[in-house]
Amino acid sequence: QVQLVQSGGGSVQAGGSLSVSCAASGRTFSNYAVGWFRQAPWKVREFVAAMSWSGGSSNYADSVKGRFTLSRDNAENTVWLQMNSLKPEDTAVYYCAARKWGEVITSTSQYNYWGQGTQVTVSS
């Protein structure tokens, strides 16, 4: 079992930056593909960014490409999502997810483990 605990997020004005982190406990994180998703009120959870278990491949939603960066530190069992040039439409609850031995996974249904969610609010 892997437990994912998120932190960070918060509120910022448009154009600002925030980061969210996701710390894993229970198992080593180095064998897990990781992903970030977000869910705005009244909308379905959508893909944001993902990285393969090896860290060699990653993918980003077109809406965040060039502004968001997913990174991981296997020694610290932590992944981060750095969000720059934030827009009001980035406002959502952000979730990290993990799956053992996965490649770049953009579908929610393929992840086994989820963080508790972190609110990100961007005001105009």
GROMACS .gro file of N, CA and C in nm:
model
  372
    1GLN      N    1   0.083  -0.119   0.000
    1GLN     CA    2   0.000   0.000   0.000
    1GLN      C    3   0.087   0.124   0.000
    2VAL      N    4   0.042   0.224  -0.071
    2VAL     CA    5   0.109   0.354  -0.075
    2VAL      C    6   0.009   0.458  -0.028
    3GLN      N    7   0.052   0.541   0.065
    3GLN     CA    8  -0.030   0.654   0.108
    3GLN      C    9   0.031   0.781   0.051
    4LEU      N   10  -0.052   0.863  -0.011
    4LEU     CA   11  -0.007   0.988  -0.072
    4LEU      C   12  -0.065   1.104   0.009
    5VAL      N   13   0.024   1.191   0.056
    5VAL     CA   14  -0.017   1.306   0.137
    5VAL      C   15   0.025   1.433   0.065
    6GLN      N   16  -0.070   1.516   0.033
    6GLN     CA   17  -0.045   1.638  -0.041
    6GLN      C   18  -0.030   1.758   0.052
    7SER      N   19   0.045   1.857   0.004
    7SER     CA   20   0.057   1.984   0.073
    7SER      C   21   0.083   2.093  -0.029
    8GLY      N   22   0.075   2.217   0.018
    8GLY     CA   23   0.097   2.330  -0.072
    8GLY      C   24  -0.034   2.386  -0.123
    9GLY      N   25  -0.032   2.441  -0.243
    9GLY     CA   26  -0.150   2.503  -0.298
    9GLY      C   27  -0.177   2.636  -0.232
   10GLY      N   28  -0.304   2.680  -0.236
   10GLY     CA   29  -0.341   2.806  -0.175
   10GLY      C   30  -0.405   2.900  -0.275
   11SER      N   31  -0.390   3.030  -0.250
   11SER     CA   32  -0.453   3.132  -0.334
   11SER      C   33  -0.349   3.228  -0.388
   12VAL      N   34  -0.371   3.273  -0.510
   12VAL     CA   35  -0.276   3.364  -0.573
   12VAL      C   36  -0.350   3.443  -0.680
   13GLN      N   37  -0.295   3.557  -0.715
   13GLN     CA   38  -0.354   3.634  -0.824
   13GLN      C   39  -0.305   3.580  -0.959
   14ALA      N   40  -0.380   3.608  -1.061
   14ALA     CA   41  -0.343   3.564  -1.196
   14ALA      C   42  -0.202   3.611  -1.230
   15GLY      N   43  -0.127   3.522  -1.292
   15GLY     CA   44   0.012   3.551  -1.324
   15GLY      C   45   0.110   3.504  -1.220
   16GLY      N   46   0.060   3.467  -1.103
   16GLY     CA   47   0.147   3.422  -0.995
   16GLY      C   48   0.182   3.275  -1.005
   17SER      N   49   0.251   3.227  -0.901
   17SER     CA   50   0.298   3.089  -0.898
   17SER      C   51   0.260   3.022  -0.768
   18LEU      N   52   0.238   2.893  -0.778
   18LEU     CA   53   0.215   2.808  -0.661
   18LEU      C   54   0.275   2.671  -0.689
   19SER      N   55   0.296   2.596  -0.584
   19SER     CA   56   0.338   2.458  -0.602
   19SER      C   57   0.260   2.369  -0.508
   20VAL      N   58   0.242   2.247  -0.550
   20VAL     CA   59   0.181   2.144  -0.466
   20VAL      C   60   0.275   2.026  -0.461
   21SER      N   61   0.282   1.962  -0.347
   21SER     CA   62   0.369   1.846  -0.332
   21SER      C   63   0.288   1.724  -0.292
   22CYS      N   64   0.346   1.609  -0.315
   22CYS     CA   65   0.279   1.483  -0.287
   22CYS      C   66   0.384   1.388  -0.231
   23ALA      N   67   0.373   1.355  -0.105
   23ALA     CA   68   0.470   1.269  -0.039
   23ALA      C   69   0.412   1.130  -0.020
   24ALA      N   70   0.491   1.031  -0.055
   24ALA     CA   71   0.446   0.892  -0.044
   24ALA      C   72   0.505   0.826   0.078
   25SER      N   73   0.425   0.743   0.140
   25SER     CA   74   0.474   0.664   0.253
   25SER      C   75   0.425   0.522   0.237
   26GLY      N   76   0.492   0.433   0.302
   26GLY     CA   77   0.451   0.294   0.296
   26GLY      C   78   0.534   0.210   0.203
   27ARG      N   79   0.572   0.263   0.091
   27ARG     CA   80   0.654   0.191  -0.007
   27ARG      C   81   0.748   0.291  -0.073
   28THR      N   82   0.855   0.238  -0.132
   28THR     CA   83   0.941   0.325  -0.210
   28THR      C   84   0.865   0.377  -0.332
   29PHE      N   85   0.890   0.501  -0.363
   29PHE     CA   86   0.815   0.567  -0.469
   29PHE      C   87   0.881   0.551  -0.605
   30SER      N   88   1.003   0.499  -0.607
   30SER     CA   89   1.080   0.500  -0.729
   30SER      C   90   1.024   0.409  -0.837
   31ASN      N   91   0.938   0.313  -0.800
   31ASN     CA   92   0.880   0.221  -0.898
   31ASN      C   93   0.743   0.263  -0.947
   32TYR      N   94   0.702   0.384  -0.916
   32TYR     CA   95   0.566   0.427  -0.943
   32TYR      C   96   0.559   0.537  -1.048
   33ALA      N   97   0.469   0.519  -1.144
   33ALA     CA   98   0.432   0.630  -1.230
   33ALA      C   99   0.347   0.726  -1.149
   34VAL      N  100   0.360   0.853  -1.178
   34VAL     CA  101   0.285   0.953  -1.101
   34VAL      C  102   0.212   1.047  -1.196
   35GLY      N  103   0.105   1.103  -1.143
   35GLY     CA  104   0.028   1.196  -1.224
   35GLY      C  105  -0.038   1.300  -1.138
   36TRP      N  106  -0.076   1.409  -1.200
   36TRP     CA  107  -0.153   1.515  -1.136
   36TRP      C  108  -0.281   1.537  -1.215
   37PHE      N  109  -0.390   1.551  -1.143
   37PHE     CA  110  -0.520   1.578  -1.203
   37PHE      C  111  -0.584   1.694  -1.127
   38ARG      N  112  -0.685   1.751  -1.185
   38ARG     CA  113  -0.756   1.859  -1.115
   38ARG      C  114  -0.906   1.848  -1.143
   39GLN      N  115  -0.981   1.901  -1.049
   39GLN     CA  116  -1.126   1.898  -1.062
   39GLN      C  117  -1.184   2.030  -1.015
   40ALA      N  118  -1.246   2.101  -1.107
   40ALA     CA  119  -1.313   2.226  -1.075
   40ALA      C  120  -1.459   2.194  -1.038
   41PRO      N  121  -1.525   2.284  -0.968
   41PRO     CA  122  -1.664   2.261  -0.930
   41PRO      C  123  -1.751   2.229  -1.052
   42TRP      N  124  -1.831   2.125  -1.039
   42TRP     CA  125  -1.927   2.085  -1.143
   42TRP      C  126  -1.860   2.031  -1.269
   43LYS      N  127  -1.731   1.998  -1.260
   43LYS     CA  128  -1.661   1.944  -1.377
   43LYS      C  129  -1.599   1.809  -1.343
   44VAL      N  130  -1.569   1.732  -1.446
   44VAL     CA  131  -1.504   1.604  -1.424
   44VAL      C  132  -1.357   1.626  -1.395
   45ARG      N  133  -1.296   1.528  -1.328
   45ARG     CA  134  -1.154   1.536  -1.300
   45ARG      C  135  -1.076   1.524  -1.430
   46GLU      N  136  -0.981   1.615  -1.450
   46GLU     CA  137  -0.908   1.616  -1.576
   46GLU      C  138  -0.758   1.602  -1.556
   47PHE      N  139  -0.695   1.546  -1.657
   47PHE     CA  140  -0.552   1.524  -1.656
   47PHE      C  141  -0.476   1.656  -1.661
   48VAL      N  142  -0.367   1.663  -1.584
   48VAL     CA  143  -0.281   1.781  -1.585
   48VAL      C  144  -0.139   1.743  -1.632
   49ALA      N  145  -0.079   1.645  -1.565
   49ALA     CA  146   0.060   1.608  -1.596
   49ALA      C  147   0.086   1.467  -1.547
   50ALA      N  148   0.179   1.399  -1.613
   50ALA     CA  149   0.213   1.263  -1.571
   50ALA      C  150   0.359   1.234  -1.604
   51MET      N  151   0.415   1.141  -1.528
   51MET     CA  152   0.554   1.100  -1.548
   51MET      C  153   0.563   0.949  -1.531
   52SER      N  154   0.644   0.884  -1.613
   52SER     CA  155   0.662   0.741  -1.603
   52SER      C  156   0.738   0.702  -1.477
   53TRP      N  157   0.736   0.574  -1.442
   53TRP     CA  158   0.800   0.530  -1.319
   53TRP      C  159   0.950   0.559  -1.323
   54SER      N  160   1.010   0.552  -1.443
   54SER     CA  161   1.154   0.576  -1.456
   54SER      C  162   1.188   0.724  -1.454
   55GLY      N  163   1.089   0.806  -1.476
   55GLY     CA  164   1.115   0.949  -1.487
   55GLY      C  165   1.162   0.992  -1.624
   56GLY      N  166   1.172   0.896  -1.716
   56GLY     CA  167   1.226   0.927  -1.846
   56GLY      C  168   1.127   0.988  -1.942
   57SER      N  169   0.998   0.976  -1.912
   57SER     CA  170   0.894   1.029  -2.000
   57SER      C  171   0.793   1.107  -1.919
   58SER      N  172   0.741   1.212  -1.979
   58SER     CA  173   0.638   1.290  -1.913
   58SER      C  174   0.543   1.347  -2.019
   59ASN      N  175   0.429   1.391  -1.972
   59ASN     CA  176   0.329   1.448  -2.062
   59ASN      C  177   0.249   1.552  -1.986
   60TYR      N  178   0.204   1.653  -2.057
   60TYR     CA  179   0.128   1.761  -1.997
   60TYR      C  180   0.003   1.789  -2.081
   61ALA      N  181  -0.102   1.827  -2.014
   61ALA     CA  182  -0.220   1.874  -2.085
   61ALA      C  183  -0.184   2.001  -2.162
   62ASP      N  184  -0.246   2.018  -2.277
   62ASP     CA  185  -0.216   2.136  -2.359
   62ASP      C  186  -0.242   2.266  -2.282
   63SER      N  187  -0.340   2.264  -2.195
   63SER     CA  188  -0.378   2.385  -2.122
   63SER      C  189  -0.272   2.432  -2.022
   64VAL      N  190  -0.180   2.343  -1.985
   64VAL     CA  191  -0.078   2.380  -1.886
   64VAL      C  192   0.063   2.371  -1.941
   65LYS      N  193   0.077   2.322  -2.062
   65LYS     CA  194   0.210   2.303  -2.120
   65LYS      C  195   0.284   2.435  -2.124
   66GLY      N  196   0.409   2.432  -2.078
   66GLY     CA  197   0.491   2.552  -2.075
   66GLY      C  198   0.474   2.635  -1.949
   67ARG      N  199   0.372   2.603  -1.870
   67ARG     CA  200   0.350   2.678  -1.745
   67ARG      C  201   0.368   2.590  -1.621
   68PHE      N  202   0.335   2.463  -1.632
   68PHE     CA  203   0.344   2.371  -1.518
   68PHE      C  204   0.460   2.275  -1.540
   69THR      N  205   0.523   2.235  -1.429
   69THR     CA  206   0.633   2.138  -1.435
   69THR      C  207   0.616   2.034  -1.326
   70LEU      N  208   0.616   1.908  -1.368
   70LEU     CA  209   0.611   1.797  -1.274
   70LEU      C  210   0.754   1.749  -1.249
   71SER      N  211   0.790   1.732  -1.124
   71SER     CA  212   0.922   1.680  -1.091
   71SER      C  213   0.909   1.580  -0.977
   72ARG      N  214   1.012   1.499  -0.962
   72ARG     CA  215   1.009   1.399  -0.855
   72ARG      C  216   1.147   1.382  -0.795
   73ASP      N  217   1.149   1.345  -0.668
   73ASP     CA  218   1.272   1.312  -0.599
   73ASP      C  219   1.247   1.178  -0.532
   74ASN      N  220   1.298   1.072  -0.592
   74ASN     CA  221   1.271   0.938  -0.539
   74ASN      C  222   1.334   0.917  -0.403
   75ALA      N  223   1.446   0.983  -0.378
   75ALA     CA  224   1.511   0.968  -0.248
   75ALA      C  225   1.424   1.024  -0.136
   76GLU      N  226   1.345   1.126  -0.169
   76GLU     CA  227   1.256   1.185  -0.070
   76GLU      C  228   1.113   1.135  -0.083
   77ASN      N  229   1.091   1.043  -0.181
   77ASN     CA  230   0.956   0.989  -0.202
   77ASN      C  231   0.853   1.099  -0.223
   78THR      N  232   0.889   1.200  -0.301
   78THR     CA  233   0.803   1.316  -0.319
   78THR      C  234   0.799   1.357  -0.466
   79VAL      N  235   0.682   1.402  -0.508
   79VAL     CA  236   0.668   1.465  -0.638
   79VAL      C  237   0.610   1.604  -0.618
   80TRP      N  238   0.641   1.692  -0.711
   80TRP     CA  239   0.593   1.829  -0.704
   80TRP      C  240   0.527   1.868  -0.836
   81LEU      N  241   0.436   1.961  -0.826
   81LEU     CA  242   0.381   2.026  -0.944
   81LEU      C  243   0.402   2.175  -0.924
   82GLN      N  244   0.494   2.230  -1.002
   82GLN     CA  245   0.521   2.374  -0.998
   82GLN      C  246   0.432   2.441  -1.101
   83MET      N  247   0.356   2.539  -1.058
   83MET     CA  248   0.259   2.605  -1.145
   83MET      C  249   0.294   2.753  -1.156
   84ASN      N  250   0.328   2.795  -1.276
   84ASN     CA  251   0.363   2.934  -1.303
   84ASN      C  252   0.262   2.998  -1.397
   85SER      N  253   0.263   3.129  -1.402
   85SER     CA  254   0.172   3.203  -1.492
   85SER      C  255   0.029   3.154  -1.476
   86LEU      N  256  -0.014   3.143  -1.353
   86LEU     CA  257  -0.146   3.087  -1.325
   86LEU      C  258  -0.258   3.174  -1.378
   87LYS      N  259  -0.366   3.108  -1.418
   87LYS     CA  260  -0.483   3.175  -1.473
   87LYS      C  261  -0.604   3.139  -1.388
   88PRO      N  262  -0.707   3.222  -1.389
   88PRO     CA  263  -0.827   3.189  -1.311
   88PRO      C  264  -0.885   3.052  -1.347
   89GLU      N  265  -0.871   3.011  -1.471
   89GLU     CA  266  -0.925   2.881  -1.511
   89GLU      C  267  -0.844   2.764  -1.457
   90ASP      N  268  -0.732   2.791  -1.392
   90ASP     CA  269  -0.656   2.685  -1.325
   90ASP      C  270  -0.713   2.655  -1.186
   91THR      N  271  -0.809   2.733  -1.142
   91THR     CA  272  -0.869   2.712  -1.011
   91THR      C  273  -0.937   2.575  -1.006
   92ALA      N  274  -0.897   2.494  -0.907
   92ALA     CA  275  -0.950   2.359  -0.894
   92ALA      C  276  -0.890   2.294  -0.771
   93VAL      N  277  -0.941   2.177  -0.738
   93VAL     CA  278  -0.875   2.091  -0.641
   93VAL      C  279  -0.780   2.000  -0.720
   94TYR      N  280  -0.655   1.999  -0.678
   94TYR     CA  281  -0.553   1.922  -0.748
   94TYR      C  282  -0.525   1.793  -0.672
   95TYR      N  283  -0.514   1.684  -0.747
   95TYR     CA  284  -0.491   1.552  -0.690
   95TYR      C  285  -0.366   1.489  -0.750
   96CYS      N  286  -0.284   1.428  -0.666
   96CYS     CA  287  -0.176   1.345  -0.718
   96CYS      C  288  -0.222   1.200  -0.719
   97ALA      N  289  -0.158   1.121  -0.805
   97ALA     CA  290  -0.195   0.981  -0.820
   97ALA      C  291  -0.071   0.899  -0.852
   98ALA      N  292  -0.077   0.769  -0.823
   98ALA     CA  293   0.038   0.682  -0.846
   98ALA      C  294  -0.007   0.543  -0.886
   99ARG      N  295   0.079   0.478  -0.967
   99ARG     CA  296   0.054   0.341  -1.009
   99ARG      C  297   0.190   0.274  -1.025
  100LYS      N  298   0.203   0.154  -0.970
  100LYS     CA  299   0.332   0.086  -0.975
  100LYS      C  300   0.366   0.043  -1.117
  101TRP      N  301   0.490   0.070  -1.156
  101TRP     CA  302   0.547   0.028  -1.283
  101TRP      C  303   0.477   0.090  -1.405
  102GLY      N  304   0.400   0.192  -1.386
  102GLY     CA  305   0.330   0.251  -1.500
  102GLY      C  306   0.420   0.336  -1.588
  103GLU      N  307   0.373   0.355  -1.710
  103GLU     CA  308   0.439   0.451  -1.798
  103GLU      C  309   0.367   0.586  -1.781
  104VAL      N  310   0.360   0.667  -1.884
  104VAL     CA  311   0.291   0.795  -1.872
  104VAL      C  312   0.140   0.768  -1.883
  105ILE      N  313   0.070   0.791  -1.775
  105ILE     CA  314  -0.072   0.757  -1.766
  105ILE      C  315  -0.154   0.883  -1.754
  106THR      N  316  -0.248   0.901  -1.848
  106THR     CA  317  -0.329   1.022  -1.848
  106THR      C  318  -0.474   0.996  -1.806
  107SER      N  319  -0.507   0.871  -1.779
  107SER     CA  320  -0.644   0.834  -1.743
  107SER      C  321  -0.655   0.811  -1.593
  108THR      N  322  -0.759   0.865  -1.532
  108THR     CA  323  -0.778   0.848  -1.388
  108THR      C  324  -0.798   0.702  -1.351
  109SER      N  325  -0.861   0.626  -1.439
  109SER     CA  326  -0.899   0.489  -1.405
  109SER      C  327  -0.780   0.395  -1.390
  110GLN      N  328  -0.665   0.434  -1.439
  110GLN     CA  329  -0.548   0.346  -1.434
  110GLN      C  330  -0.461   0.367  -1.311
  111TYR      N  331  -0.494   0.463  -1.228
  111TYR     CA  332  -0.417   0.489  -1.108
  111TYR      C  333  -0.478   0.415  -0.988
  112ASN      N  334  -0.392   0.362  -0.904
  112ASN     CA  335  -0.437   0.285  -0.788
  112ASN      C  336  -0.444   0.369  -0.661
  113TYR      N  337  -0.360   0.471  -0.654
  113TYR     CA  338  -0.349   0.547  -0.530
  113TYR      C  339  -0.367   0.695  -0.558
  114TRP      N  340  -0.434   0.760  -0.463
  114TRP     CA  341  -0.468   0.901  -0.479
  114TRP      C  342  -0.437   0.978  -0.351
  115GLY      N  343  -0.394   1.104  -0.371
  115GLY     CA  344  -0.381   1.195  -0.258
  115GLY      C  345  -0.517   1.250  -0.220
  116GLN      N  346  -0.516   1.329  -0.113
  116GLN     CA  347  -0.643   1.377  -0.057
  116GLN      C  348  -0.697   1.500  -0.130
  117GLY      N  349  -0.617   1.562  -0.214
  117GLY     CA  350  -0.661   1.681  -0.285
  117GLY      C  351  -0.614   1.809  -0.217
  118THR      N  352  -0.581   1.909  -0.298
  118THR     CA  353  -0.534   2.038  -0.248
  118THR      C  354  -0.598   2.149  -0.330
  119GLN      N  355  -0.653   2.247  -0.262
  119GLN     CA  356  -0.721   2.356  -0.331
  119GLN      C  357  -0.620   2.456  -0.386
  120VAL      N  358  -0.639   2.493  -0.512
  120VAL     CA  359  -0.564   2.601  -0.577
  120VAL      C  360  -0.666   2.701  -0.630
  121THR      N  361  -0.653   2.825  -0.587
  121THR     CA  362  -0.746   2.930  -0.627
  121THR      C  363  -0.669   3.044  -0.690
  122VAL      N  364  -0.708   3.081  -0.812
  122VAL     CA  365  -0.641   3.190  -0.884
  122VAL      C  366  -0.745   3.298  -0.911
  123SER      N  367  -0.719   3.417  -0.859
  123SER     CA  368  -0.812   3.528  -0.876
  123SER      C  369  -0.765   3.620  -0.989
  124SER      N  370  -0.861   3.683  -1.051
  124SER     CA  371  -0.828   3.771  -1.164
  124SER      C  372  -0.802   3.913  -1.119
   0.00000   0.00000   0.00000
